[in-house]
Coordinates of C-alpha atoms and ligand atoms in Angstrom, one line a residue:
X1 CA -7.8 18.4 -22.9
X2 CA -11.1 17.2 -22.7
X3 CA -12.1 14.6 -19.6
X4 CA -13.3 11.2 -21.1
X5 CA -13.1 9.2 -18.3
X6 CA -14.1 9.5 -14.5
X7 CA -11.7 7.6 -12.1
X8 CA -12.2 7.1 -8.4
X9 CA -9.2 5.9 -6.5
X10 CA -9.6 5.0 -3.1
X11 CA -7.2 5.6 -0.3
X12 CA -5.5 8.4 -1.9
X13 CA -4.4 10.5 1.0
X14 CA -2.1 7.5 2.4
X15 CA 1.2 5.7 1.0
X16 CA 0.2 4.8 -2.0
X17 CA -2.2 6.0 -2.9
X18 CA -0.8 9.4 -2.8
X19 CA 2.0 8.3 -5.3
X20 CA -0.5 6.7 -7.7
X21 CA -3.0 9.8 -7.3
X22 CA 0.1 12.1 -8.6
X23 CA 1.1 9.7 -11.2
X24 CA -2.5 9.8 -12.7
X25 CA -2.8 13.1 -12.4
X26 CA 0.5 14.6 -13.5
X27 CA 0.5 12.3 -16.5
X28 CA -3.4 12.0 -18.0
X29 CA -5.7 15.1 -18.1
X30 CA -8.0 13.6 -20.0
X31 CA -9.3 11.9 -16.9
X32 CA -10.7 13.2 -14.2
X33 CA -9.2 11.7 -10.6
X34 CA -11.9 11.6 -7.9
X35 CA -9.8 10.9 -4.5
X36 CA -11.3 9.3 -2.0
X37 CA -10.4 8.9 1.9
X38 CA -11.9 8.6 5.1
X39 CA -8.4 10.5 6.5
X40 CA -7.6 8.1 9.5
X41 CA -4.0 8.2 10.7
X42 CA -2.6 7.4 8.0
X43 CA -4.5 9.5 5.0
X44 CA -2.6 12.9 4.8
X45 CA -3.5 15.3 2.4
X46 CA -0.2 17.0 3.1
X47 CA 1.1 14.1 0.4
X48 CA -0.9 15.5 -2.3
X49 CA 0.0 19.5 -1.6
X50 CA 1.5 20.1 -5.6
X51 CA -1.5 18.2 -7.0
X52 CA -4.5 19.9 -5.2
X53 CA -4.8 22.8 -7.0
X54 CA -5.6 21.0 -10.4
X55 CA -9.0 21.5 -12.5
X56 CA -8.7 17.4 -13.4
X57 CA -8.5 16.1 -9.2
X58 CA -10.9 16.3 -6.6
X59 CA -10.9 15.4 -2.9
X60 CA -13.7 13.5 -1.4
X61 CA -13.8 12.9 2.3
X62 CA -15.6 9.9 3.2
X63 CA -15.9 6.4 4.5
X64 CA -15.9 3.3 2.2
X65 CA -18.0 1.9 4.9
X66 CA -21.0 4.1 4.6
X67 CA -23.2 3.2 1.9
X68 CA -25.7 5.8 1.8
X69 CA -22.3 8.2 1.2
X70 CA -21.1 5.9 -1.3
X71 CA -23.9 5.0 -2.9
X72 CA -25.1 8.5 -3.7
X73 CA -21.0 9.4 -4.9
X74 CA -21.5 6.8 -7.5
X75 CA -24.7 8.1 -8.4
X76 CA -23.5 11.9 -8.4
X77 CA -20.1 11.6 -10.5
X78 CA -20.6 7.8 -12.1
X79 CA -17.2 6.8 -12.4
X80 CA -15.9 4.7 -15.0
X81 CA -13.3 3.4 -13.0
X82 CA -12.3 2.3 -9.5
X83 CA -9.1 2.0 -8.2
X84 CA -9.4 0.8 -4.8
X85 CA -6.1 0.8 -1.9
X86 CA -8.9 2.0 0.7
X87 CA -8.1 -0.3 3.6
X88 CA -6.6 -0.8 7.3
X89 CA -2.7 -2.0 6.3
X90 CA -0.9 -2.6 9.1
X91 CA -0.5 -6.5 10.2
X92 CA 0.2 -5.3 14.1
X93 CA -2.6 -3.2 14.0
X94 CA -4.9 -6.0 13.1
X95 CA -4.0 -8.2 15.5
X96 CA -4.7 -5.8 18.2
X97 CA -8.1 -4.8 15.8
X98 CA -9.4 -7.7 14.2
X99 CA -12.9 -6.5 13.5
X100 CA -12.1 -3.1 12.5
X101 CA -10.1 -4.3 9.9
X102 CA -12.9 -6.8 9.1
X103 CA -15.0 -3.6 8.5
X104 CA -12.9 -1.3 6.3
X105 CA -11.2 -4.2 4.1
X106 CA -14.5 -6.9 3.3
X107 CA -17.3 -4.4 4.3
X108 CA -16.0 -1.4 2.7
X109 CA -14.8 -3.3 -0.6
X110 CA -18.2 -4.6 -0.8
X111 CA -20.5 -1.2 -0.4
X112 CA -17.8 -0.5 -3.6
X113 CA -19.0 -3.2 -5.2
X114 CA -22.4 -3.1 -5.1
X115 CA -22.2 0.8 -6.0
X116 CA -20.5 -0.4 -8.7
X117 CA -22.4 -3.0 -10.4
X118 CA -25.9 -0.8 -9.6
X119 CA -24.6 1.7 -11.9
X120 CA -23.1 -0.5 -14.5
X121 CA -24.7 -3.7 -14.5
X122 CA -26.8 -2.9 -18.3
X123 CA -23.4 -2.0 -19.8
X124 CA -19.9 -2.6 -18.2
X125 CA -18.5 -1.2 -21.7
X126 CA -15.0 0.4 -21.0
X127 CA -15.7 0.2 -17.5
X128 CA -13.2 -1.5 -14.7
X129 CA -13.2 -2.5 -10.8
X130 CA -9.1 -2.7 -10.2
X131 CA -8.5 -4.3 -6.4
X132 CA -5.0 -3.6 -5.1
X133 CA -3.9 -6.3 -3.1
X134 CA -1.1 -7.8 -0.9
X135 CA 1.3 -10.8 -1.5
X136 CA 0.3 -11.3 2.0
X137 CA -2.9 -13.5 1.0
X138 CA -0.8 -16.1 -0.2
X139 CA 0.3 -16.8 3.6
X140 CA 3.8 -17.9 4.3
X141 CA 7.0 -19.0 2.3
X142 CA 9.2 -21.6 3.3
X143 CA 12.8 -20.8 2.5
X144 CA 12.4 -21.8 -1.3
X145 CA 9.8 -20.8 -3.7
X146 CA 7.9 -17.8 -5.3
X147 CA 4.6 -16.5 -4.7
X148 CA 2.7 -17.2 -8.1
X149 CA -0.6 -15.7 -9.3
X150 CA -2.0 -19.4 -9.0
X151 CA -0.6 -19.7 -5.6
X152 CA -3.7 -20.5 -3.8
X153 CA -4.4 -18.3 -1.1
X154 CA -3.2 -19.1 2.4
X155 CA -3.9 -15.7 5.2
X156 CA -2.5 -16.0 8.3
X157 CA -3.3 -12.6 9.8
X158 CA -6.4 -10.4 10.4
X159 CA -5.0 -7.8 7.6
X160 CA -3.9 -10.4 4.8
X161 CA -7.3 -13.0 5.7
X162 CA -9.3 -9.1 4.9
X163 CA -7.6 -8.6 2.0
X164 CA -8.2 -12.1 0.8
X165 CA -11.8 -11.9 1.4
X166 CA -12.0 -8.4 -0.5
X167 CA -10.1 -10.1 -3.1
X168 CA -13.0 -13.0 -3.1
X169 CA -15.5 -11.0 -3.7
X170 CA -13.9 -8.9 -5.9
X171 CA -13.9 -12.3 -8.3
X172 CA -17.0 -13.1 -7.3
X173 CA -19.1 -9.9 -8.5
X174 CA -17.1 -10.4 -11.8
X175 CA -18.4 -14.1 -12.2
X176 CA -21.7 -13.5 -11.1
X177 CA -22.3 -9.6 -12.3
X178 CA -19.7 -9.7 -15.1
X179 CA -18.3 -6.8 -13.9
X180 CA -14.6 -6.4 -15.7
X181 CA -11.8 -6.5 -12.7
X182 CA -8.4 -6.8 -12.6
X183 CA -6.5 -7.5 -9.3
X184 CA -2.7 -7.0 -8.4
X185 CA -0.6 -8.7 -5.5
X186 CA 2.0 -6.4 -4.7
X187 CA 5.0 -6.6 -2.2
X188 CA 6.6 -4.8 0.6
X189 CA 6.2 -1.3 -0.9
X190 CA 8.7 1.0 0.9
X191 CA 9.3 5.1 -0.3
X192 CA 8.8 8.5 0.6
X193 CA 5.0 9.4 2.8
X194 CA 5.1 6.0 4.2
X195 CA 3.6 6.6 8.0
X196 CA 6.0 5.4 10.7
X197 CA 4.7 2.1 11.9
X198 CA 5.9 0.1 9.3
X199 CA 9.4 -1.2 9.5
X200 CA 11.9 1.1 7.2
X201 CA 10.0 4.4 8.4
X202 CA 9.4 3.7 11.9
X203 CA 13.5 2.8 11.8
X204 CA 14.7 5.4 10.0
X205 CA 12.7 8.1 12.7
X206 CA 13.7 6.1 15.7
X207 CA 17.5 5.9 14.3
X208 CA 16.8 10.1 13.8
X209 CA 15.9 10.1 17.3
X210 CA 18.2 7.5 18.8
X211 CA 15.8 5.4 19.8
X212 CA 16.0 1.3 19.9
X213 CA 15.4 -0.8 16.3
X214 CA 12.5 -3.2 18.0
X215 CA 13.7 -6.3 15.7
X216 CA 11.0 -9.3 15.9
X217 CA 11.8 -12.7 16.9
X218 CA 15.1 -13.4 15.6
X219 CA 15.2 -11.5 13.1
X220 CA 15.7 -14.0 10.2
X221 CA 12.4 -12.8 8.6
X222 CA 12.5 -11.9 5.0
X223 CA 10.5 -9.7 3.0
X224 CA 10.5 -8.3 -1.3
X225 CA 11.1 -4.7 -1.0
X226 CA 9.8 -2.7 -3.7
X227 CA 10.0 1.4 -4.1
X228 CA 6.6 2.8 -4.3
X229 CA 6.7 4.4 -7.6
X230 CA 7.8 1.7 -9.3
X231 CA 4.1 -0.2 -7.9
X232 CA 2.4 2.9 -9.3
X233 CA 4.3 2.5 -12.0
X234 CA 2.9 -1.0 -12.3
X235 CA -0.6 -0.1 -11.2
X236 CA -0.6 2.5 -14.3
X237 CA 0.3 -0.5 -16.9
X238 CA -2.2 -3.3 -15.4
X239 CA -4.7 -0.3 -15.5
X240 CA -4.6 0.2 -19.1
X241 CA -3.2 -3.0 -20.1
X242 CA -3.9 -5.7 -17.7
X243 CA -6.9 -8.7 -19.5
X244 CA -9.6 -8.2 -17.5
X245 CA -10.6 -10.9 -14.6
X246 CA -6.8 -11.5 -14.4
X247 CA -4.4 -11.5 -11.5
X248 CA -0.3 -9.8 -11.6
X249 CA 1.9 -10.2 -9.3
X250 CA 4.0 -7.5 -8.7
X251 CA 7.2 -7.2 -6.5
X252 CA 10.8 -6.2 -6.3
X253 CA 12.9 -9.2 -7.4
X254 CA 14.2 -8.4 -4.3
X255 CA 14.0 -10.2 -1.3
X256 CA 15.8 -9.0 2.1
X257 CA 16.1 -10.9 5.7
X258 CA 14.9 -8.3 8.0
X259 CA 18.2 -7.9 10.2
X260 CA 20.2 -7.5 6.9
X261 CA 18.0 -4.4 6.0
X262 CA 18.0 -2.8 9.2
X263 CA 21.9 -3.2 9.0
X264 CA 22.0 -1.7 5.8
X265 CA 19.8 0.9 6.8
X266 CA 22.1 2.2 10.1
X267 CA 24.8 1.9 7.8
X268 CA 23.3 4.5 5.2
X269 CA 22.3 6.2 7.6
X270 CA 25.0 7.2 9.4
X271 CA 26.9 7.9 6.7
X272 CA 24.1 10.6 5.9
X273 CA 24.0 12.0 9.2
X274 CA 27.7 12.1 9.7
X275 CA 27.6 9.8 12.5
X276 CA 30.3 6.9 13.8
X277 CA 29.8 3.5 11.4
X278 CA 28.3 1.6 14.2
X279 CA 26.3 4.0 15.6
X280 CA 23.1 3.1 14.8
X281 CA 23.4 -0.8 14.8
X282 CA 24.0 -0.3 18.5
X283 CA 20.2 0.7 18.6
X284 CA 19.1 -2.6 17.5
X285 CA 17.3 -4.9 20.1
X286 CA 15.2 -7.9 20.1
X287 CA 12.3 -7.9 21.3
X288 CA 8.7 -10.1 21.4
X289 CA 7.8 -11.9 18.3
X290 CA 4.7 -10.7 16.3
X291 CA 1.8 -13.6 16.6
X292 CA 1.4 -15.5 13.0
X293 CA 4.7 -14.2 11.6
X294 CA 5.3 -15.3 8.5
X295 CA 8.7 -16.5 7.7
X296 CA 9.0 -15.3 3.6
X297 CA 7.6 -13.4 1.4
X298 CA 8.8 -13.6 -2.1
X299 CA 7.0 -12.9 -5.9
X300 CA 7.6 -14.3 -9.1
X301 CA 6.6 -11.1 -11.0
X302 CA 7.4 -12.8 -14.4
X303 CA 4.3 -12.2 -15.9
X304 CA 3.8 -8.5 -15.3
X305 CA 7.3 -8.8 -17.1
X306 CA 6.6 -10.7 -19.8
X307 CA 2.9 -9.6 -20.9
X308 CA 3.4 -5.5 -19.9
X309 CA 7.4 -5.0 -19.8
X310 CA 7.3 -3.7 -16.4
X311 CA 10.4 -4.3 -14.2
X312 CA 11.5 -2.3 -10.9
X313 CA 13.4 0.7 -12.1
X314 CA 15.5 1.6 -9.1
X315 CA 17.8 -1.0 -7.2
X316 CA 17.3 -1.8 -3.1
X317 CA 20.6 0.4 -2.2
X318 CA 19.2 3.3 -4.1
X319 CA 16.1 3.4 -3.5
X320 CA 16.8 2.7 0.3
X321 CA 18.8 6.4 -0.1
X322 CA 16.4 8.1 -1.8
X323 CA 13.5 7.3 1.0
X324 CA 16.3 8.6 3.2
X325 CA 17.1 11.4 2.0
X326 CA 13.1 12.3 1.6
X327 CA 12.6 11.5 5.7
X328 CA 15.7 14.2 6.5
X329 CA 14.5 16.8 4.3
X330 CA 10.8 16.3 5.4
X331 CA 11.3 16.5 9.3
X332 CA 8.3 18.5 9.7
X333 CA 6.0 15.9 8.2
X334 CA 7.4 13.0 10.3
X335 CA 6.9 15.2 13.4
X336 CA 3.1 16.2 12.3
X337 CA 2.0 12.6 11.8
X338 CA 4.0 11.3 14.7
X339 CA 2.1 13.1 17.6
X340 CA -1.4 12.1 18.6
X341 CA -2.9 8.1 17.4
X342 CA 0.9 7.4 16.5
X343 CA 2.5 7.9 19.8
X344 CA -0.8 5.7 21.6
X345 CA -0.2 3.3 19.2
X346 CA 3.5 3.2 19.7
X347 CA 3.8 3.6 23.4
X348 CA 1.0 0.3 23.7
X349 CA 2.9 -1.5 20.8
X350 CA 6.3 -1.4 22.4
X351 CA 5.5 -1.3 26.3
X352 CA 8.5 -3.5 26.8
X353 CA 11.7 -1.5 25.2
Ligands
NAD1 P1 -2.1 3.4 4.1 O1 -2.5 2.8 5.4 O2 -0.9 4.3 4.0 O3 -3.3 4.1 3.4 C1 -4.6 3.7 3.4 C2 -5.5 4.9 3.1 O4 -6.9 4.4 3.2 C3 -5.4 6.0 4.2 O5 -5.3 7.3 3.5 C4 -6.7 5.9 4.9 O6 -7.2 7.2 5.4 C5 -7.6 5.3 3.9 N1 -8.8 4.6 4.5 C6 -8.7 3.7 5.5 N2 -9.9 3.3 5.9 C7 -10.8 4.0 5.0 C8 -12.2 4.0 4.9 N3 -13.0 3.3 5.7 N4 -12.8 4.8 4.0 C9 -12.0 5.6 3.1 N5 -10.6 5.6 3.2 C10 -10.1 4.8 4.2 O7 -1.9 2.1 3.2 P2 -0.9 1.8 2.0 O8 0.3 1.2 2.5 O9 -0.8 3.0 1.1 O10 -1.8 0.6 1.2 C11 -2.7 1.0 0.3 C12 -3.3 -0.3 -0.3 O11 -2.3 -1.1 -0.9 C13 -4.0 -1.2 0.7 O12 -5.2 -1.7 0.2 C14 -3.0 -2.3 1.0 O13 -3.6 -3.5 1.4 C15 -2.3 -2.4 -0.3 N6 -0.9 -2.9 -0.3 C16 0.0 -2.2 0.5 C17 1.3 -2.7 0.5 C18 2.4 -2.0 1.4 O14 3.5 -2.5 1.4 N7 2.1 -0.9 2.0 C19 1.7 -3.8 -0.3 C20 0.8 -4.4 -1.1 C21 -0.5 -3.9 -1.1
TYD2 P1 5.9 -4.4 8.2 O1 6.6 -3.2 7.7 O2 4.9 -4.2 9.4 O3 5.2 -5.1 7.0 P2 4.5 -6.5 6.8 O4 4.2 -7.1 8.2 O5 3.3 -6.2 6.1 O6 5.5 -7.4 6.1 O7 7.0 -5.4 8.7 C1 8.0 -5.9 7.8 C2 8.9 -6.9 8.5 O8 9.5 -6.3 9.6 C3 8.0 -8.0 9.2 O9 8.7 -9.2 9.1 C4 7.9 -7.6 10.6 C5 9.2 -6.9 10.9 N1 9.1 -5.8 11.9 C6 10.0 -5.7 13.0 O10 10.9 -6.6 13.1 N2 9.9 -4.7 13.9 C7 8.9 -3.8 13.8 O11 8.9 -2.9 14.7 C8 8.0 -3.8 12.7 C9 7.0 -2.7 12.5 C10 8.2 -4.8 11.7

């Protein structure tokens, strides 16, 4: 089929980006799917392996940061369409990095930006800026109430107080260069490629390994799981569907405490690995707090619902298995991305267990 439009997506070699690079893809050859990454520790291009081969997908390796590189991209391919994840993602990473994050998330979303409206500015026909965000910008939860798209926005870390700013300007350019955007808050996304700093991957490895489940602060922490397709799932429909200059919310209807779903997690996972029921809970231990915790996070995703029909196709329990499964049958791509930046990080981050 012919190629009538030109997408960049950003941060395709990591997490998500990966999924949502394979879903566009796999599923619309009519576009062509520019995928750009800078490849830091978490951008592997390992993820995208069945894709690569394609006439319709190309890889770009560069920095979001450097706008003489962006600037002549935009000029060489002039994409339609930008799909931005690009960004530094991890809240402990942040703390440790404030102003690297700084960088990548409101610097690099910026150089986008401008690229962007430079080209378009005379005719923004059929032409979109689409900003994945976090739930995280919306700050903290008490122990009732839902994250709505008017929430206002409330950071309390380096990462989500990035993201927020990116998300500014993002509304900004569109009010003052009437450049069409959409923006999504998403949730926890947790699935298969997810690098092993964040909580289910790290656990599931170190239960692998039999090494202590560092649980924060008590524990009583609770987060709205959601299985990464189903966000590119979601991320498809507000693509082609979402109003422009609107915000979705997207999450899991699922909201877990954190000690809850690491029990649930030794639990599956001994059963899988043919191990004692209690094996792997005896791994849990308590340790430091992280600084700026936030108590809950949870999202009223009704409108996504309402206005696109999108609702989480996989329950918590299954999905939970399926990531599983995909960590044991993938050992050599855990053990790849786990030497190297990932053992600094993790030998610094958890000096005290
Ligand atoms: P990730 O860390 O797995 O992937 C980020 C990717 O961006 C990596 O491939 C990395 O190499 C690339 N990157 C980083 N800095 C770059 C730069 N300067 N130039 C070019 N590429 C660069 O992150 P993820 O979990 O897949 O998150 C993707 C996006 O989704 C982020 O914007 C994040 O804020 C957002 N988000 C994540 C979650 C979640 O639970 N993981 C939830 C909601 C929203
Ligand atoms: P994380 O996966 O880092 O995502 P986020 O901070 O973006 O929500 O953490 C999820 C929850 O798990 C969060 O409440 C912090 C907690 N956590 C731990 O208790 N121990 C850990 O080692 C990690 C990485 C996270």
């Amino acid at each position: 089929m012919a190629v009538n439009k030109k997408i960049l997506i950003t941060g395709g070699a990591g997490f998500i980006g990966s999924h949502l690079v394979r879903r566009f893809v796999n599923n619309y050859s009519n576009y062509h799917i520019y995928n750009l990454d800078v490849l830091n520790y978490a951008g592997n291009l390992e993820n995208l392996k069945d894709i690569e081969h394609k006439d319709h997908y190309t890889f770009l390796r560069g920095d979001i940061t450097n706008e003489v590189y962006i600037n002549s991209i935009f000029n060489a391919y002039k994409f339609d369409a930008v799909i931005h994840l690009a960004a530094e993602s991890h809240v402990d990473r942040s703390i440790k990095n404030p102003l690297g994050f700084a960088k990548t998330n409101i610097l690099g979303t910026m150089v986008l930006l401008n690229a962007f409206v430079s080209l378009w500015k005379n005719d923004w026909k059929g032409k979109r800026f689409y900003q994945i965000s976090t739930d995280e910008v919306y700050g903290s939860l008490g122990a009732t109430g839902l994250f709505k798209e008017t929430t206002p926005y409330n950071p309390n870390s380096p990462y989500s107080a990035s993201k927020a700013s990116s998300d500014h300007f993002v509304r900004a350019f569109g009010e003052t260069y009437v450049m069409p955007y959409v923006i999504s808050n998403c949730s926890n996304n947790y699935g298969p490629n997810q690098f092993p700093e964040k909580l289910i991957p790290l656990f599931i490895n170190n239960i692998i390994n039999k090494k202590p489940l560092p649980v924060y602060g008590d524990g009583n922490y609770t987060r709205d799981w959601l299985y990464v397709k189903d966000h590119a799932m979601a991320i498809d429909l507000v693509f082609h569907r979402g109003k422009n200059h609107e915000i979705y919310n997207i999450g899991g209807f699922n909201e877990y405490k954190n000690i809850d779903l690491v029990k649930l997690l030794c639990k599956q996972m001994d059963k899988k690995l043919g191990r004692d029921f209690g094996t792997s809970e005896k791994l849990i231990t308590y340790v430091k707090d992280r600084p700026g915790h936030d108590l809950r996070y949870a999202i009223d995703a009704s409108k996504i619902n309402n206005e696109l029909g999108w609702a989480p196709s996989l329950t918590f329990e299954a999905g939970l298995s399926k990531t599983i499964d995909w960590y044991l049958d993938n050992k050599a791509w855990l053990e790849n991305v786990t030497s190297g930046d990932h053992m600094n990080y993790y030998t610094n981050q958890y000096a005290d267990i």
